[in-house]
């Protein structure tokens, strides 16, 4: 386990994932019934963008850093507002220094009756996560292997909620594990909302991933891919050129929100003119992705 999210916190991939996470949580909160969020790969919960790690890559400058620049349209600003309000809340003096990870974002938006399970396998990161979430009565930290957690924690007693699966992709076969992990999870909790993150270096393996996900024959599933640069065989497909999210059982109204904002968000985050995005229906029901 060499992956340290501190090097990548607040980058374009975090922006996409955390913006959509906030949108899903807002949908879940439209009903009074309590829900559960299970964050299988939680990280440490809060990141210091002035740390040696973050400064070394500077990735956040081309992620969250770009959302504060001029030129963001009022429509994009509106959809990003609840997400950016959380970031701003961590930085009351106006300087962008702290950046929230997925468990802190979830916990901040959840009600006292909702329950967050934040799972992190790395022992030191788990300790830091415990400190980040200390005092939050609606949050519990676990240290299980994520794929074990996915099986043992489902279904949640609330029978409503979001499962976020955000692996580090440092070992071969993690795209396959995403498919088998999702298949096992939906057998236990078919009505849950699932959000799975994956990196894009080369589109070939992603098309295979989409085909395998389609083969699960789940009714409602979409994939959102954002490319900040065109994948290039000349560099051996070694660079992270984009990332994607698979959403199973997206809340009603979520897809148009995403589809409306994605062209501009992609343009804001793009590294080069090769920026692009696509939304694919992978489920057996054709979901409307109207703008
Ligand atoms: N979800 C976090 C966020 O958005 O703020 C970032 C998570 S980071 C991409 C992946 C995390 O998974 C790392 O903190 C890593 O230590 C942890 N991890 C790696 N393998 C794991 C496993 N098998 N089970 C649980 N956590 C694992």
Short mmCIF file of N, CA, C and O and ligand atoms in Angstrom, two decimals, residues 1 3-5 17-18 39-43 101-102 119-122 125 144-146 166 168, ligand 1:
data_model
loop_
_atom_site.label_atom_id
_atom_site.label_comp_id
_atom_site.label_asym_id
_atom_site.label_seq_id
_atom_site.Cartn_x
_atom_site.Cartn_y
_atom_site.Cartn_z
N UNK A 1 0.83 -1.20 0.00
CA UNK A 1 0.00 0.00 0.00
C UNK A 1 0.86 1.25 0.00
O UNK A 1 1.13 1.85 1.03
N UNK A 3 0.19 3.92 -2.04
CA UNK A 3 -0.56 5.09 -2.50
C UNK A 3 -0.84 6.06 -1.34
O UNK A 3 -1.31 5.64 -0.28
N UNK A 4 -0.55 7.32 -1.55
CA UNK A 4 -0.86 8.35 -0.55
C UNK A 4 -1.70 9.42 -1.26
O UNK A 4 -1.22 10.09 -2.17
N UNK A 5 -2.92 9.58 -0.83
CA UNK A 5 -3.79 10.53 -1.52
C UNK A 5 -3.33 11.98 -1.33
O UNK A 5 -3.71 12.86 -2.11
N UNK A 17 -15.23 13.76 -8.61
CA UNK A 17 -15.79 12.80 -7.63
C UNK A 17 -16.51 13.52 -6.48
O UNK A 17 -17.61 13.15 -6.11
N UNK A 18 -15.89 14.56 -5.97
CA UNK A 18 -16.46 15.21 -4.79
C UNK A 18 -17.67 16.09 -5.15
O UNK A 18 -18.60 16.22 -4.36
N UNK A 39 -18.01 4.54 2.81
CA UNK A 39 -16.88 5.01 2.02
C UNK A 39 -15.80 3.95 2.19
O UNK A 39 -15.13 3.89 3.23
N UNK A 40 -15.64 3.08 1.18
CA UNK A 40 -14.79 1.88 1.36
C UNK A 40 -13.30 2.20 1.37
O UNK A 40 -12.52 1.46 1.95
N UNK A 41 -12.90 3.25 0.67
CA UNK A 41 -11.48 3.66 0.61
C UNK A 41 -11.46 5.14 1.01
O UNK A 41 -11.44 6.02 0.15
N UNK A 42 -11.45 5.40 2.31
CA UNK A 42 -11.80 6.75 2.77
C UNK A 42 -10.64 7.74 2.75
O UNK A 42 -10.85 8.94 2.69
N UNK A 43 -9.39 7.25 2.88
CA UNK A 43 -8.28 8.20 3.00
C UNK A 43 -8.28 8.85 4.38
O UNK A 43 -8.86 8.32 5.33
N UNK A 101 -11.56 15.55 2.14
CA UNK A 101 -11.69 14.27 1.46
C UNK A 101 -13.12 13.78 1.52
O UNK A 101 -13.99 14.39 2.17
N UNK A 102 -13.37 12.65 0.86
CA UNK A 102 -14.76 12.18 0.75
C UNK A 102 -15.45 11.94 2.10
O UNK A 102 -16.63 12.29 2.25
N UNK A 119 -14.15 3.72 5.88
CA UNK A 119 -13.24 2.59 6.00
C UNK A 119 -11.90 2.89 5.34
O UNK A 119 -11.86 3.35 4.19
N UNK A 120 -10.83 2.63 6.06
CA UNK A 120 -9.48 2.89 5.52
C UNK A 120 -8.54 1.82 6.05
O UNK A 120 -8.42 1.63 7.26
N UNK A 121 -7.86 1.13 5.15
CA UNK A 121 -7.02 -0.01 5.53
C UNK A 121 -5.66 0.42 6.09
O UNK A 121 -5.12 -0.23 6.98
N UNK A 122 -5.10 1.50 5.57
CA UNK A 122 -3.75 1.90 5.99
C UNK A 122 -3.79 2.36 7.46
O UNK A 122 -4.52 3.31 7.79
N UNK A 125 -3.10 6.12 8.21
CA UNK A 125 -4.15 6.96 7.62
C UNK A 125 -5.46 6.80 8.40
O UNK A 125 -6.22 7.76 8.56
N UNK A 144 -11.10 -2.17 7.66
CA UNK A 144 -11.21 -3.45 6.95
C UNK A 144 -10.61 -3.34 5.54
O UNK A 144 -10.47 -2.23 5.00
N UNK A 145 -10.32 -4.47 4.97
CA UNK A 145 -10.05 -4.48 3.53
C UNK A 145 -11.36 -4.07 2.84
O UNK A 145 -12.43 -4.60 3.17
N UNK A 146 -11.27 -3.16 1.90
CA UNK A 146 -12.48 -2.58 1.30
C UNK A 146 -13.40 -3.65 0.70
O UNK A 146 -14.63 -3.54 0.80
N UNK A 166 -13.55 3.89 -4.05
CA UNK A 166 -12.55 4.79 -4.64
C UNK A 166 -11.14 4.21 -4.43
O UNK A 166 -10.34 4.75 -3.66
N UNK A 168 -7.16 2.87 -4.92
CA UNK A 168 -5.97 3.61 -5.36
C UNK A 168 -5.46 3.17 -6.73
O UNK A 168 -4.64 3.86 -7.31
N1 LIG B 1 -11.93 8.48 -1.11
C1 LIG B 1 -10.86 9.39 -0.70
C2 LIG B 1 -11.29 10.79 -1.03
O1 LIG B 1 -12.00 10.99 -2.05
O2 LIG B 1 -10.97 11.72 -0.28
C3 LIG B 1 -9.55 9.06 -1.36
C4 LIG B 1 -9.15 7.62 -1.24
S1 LIG B 1 -7.63 7.20 -1.98
C5 LIG B 1 -7.95 7.32 -3.68
C6 LIG B 1 -7.62 5.47 -1.72
C7 LIG B 1 -7.42 5.05 -0.27
O3 LIG B 1 -7.65 3.64 -0.17
C8 LIG B 1 -6.03 5.27 0.29
O4 LIG B 1 -6.12 6.06 1.45
C9 LIG B 1 -5.50 3.87 0.62
O5 LIG B 1 -4.72 3.83 1.78
C10 LIG B 1 -6.78 3.10 0.80
N2 LIG B 1 -6.71 1.65 0.50
C11 LIG B 1 -5.89 1.01 -0.35
N3 LIG B 1 -6.21 -0.29 -0.42
C12 LIG B 1 -7.27 -0.47 0.41
C13 LIG B 1 -8.06 -1.60 0.75
N4 LIG B 1 -7.82 -2.82 0.21
N5 LIG B 1 -9.07 -1.42 1.62
C14 LIG B 1 -9.33 -0.19 2.15
N6 LIG B 1 -8.61 0.91 1.88
C15 LIG B 1 -7.59 0.77 1.01
#
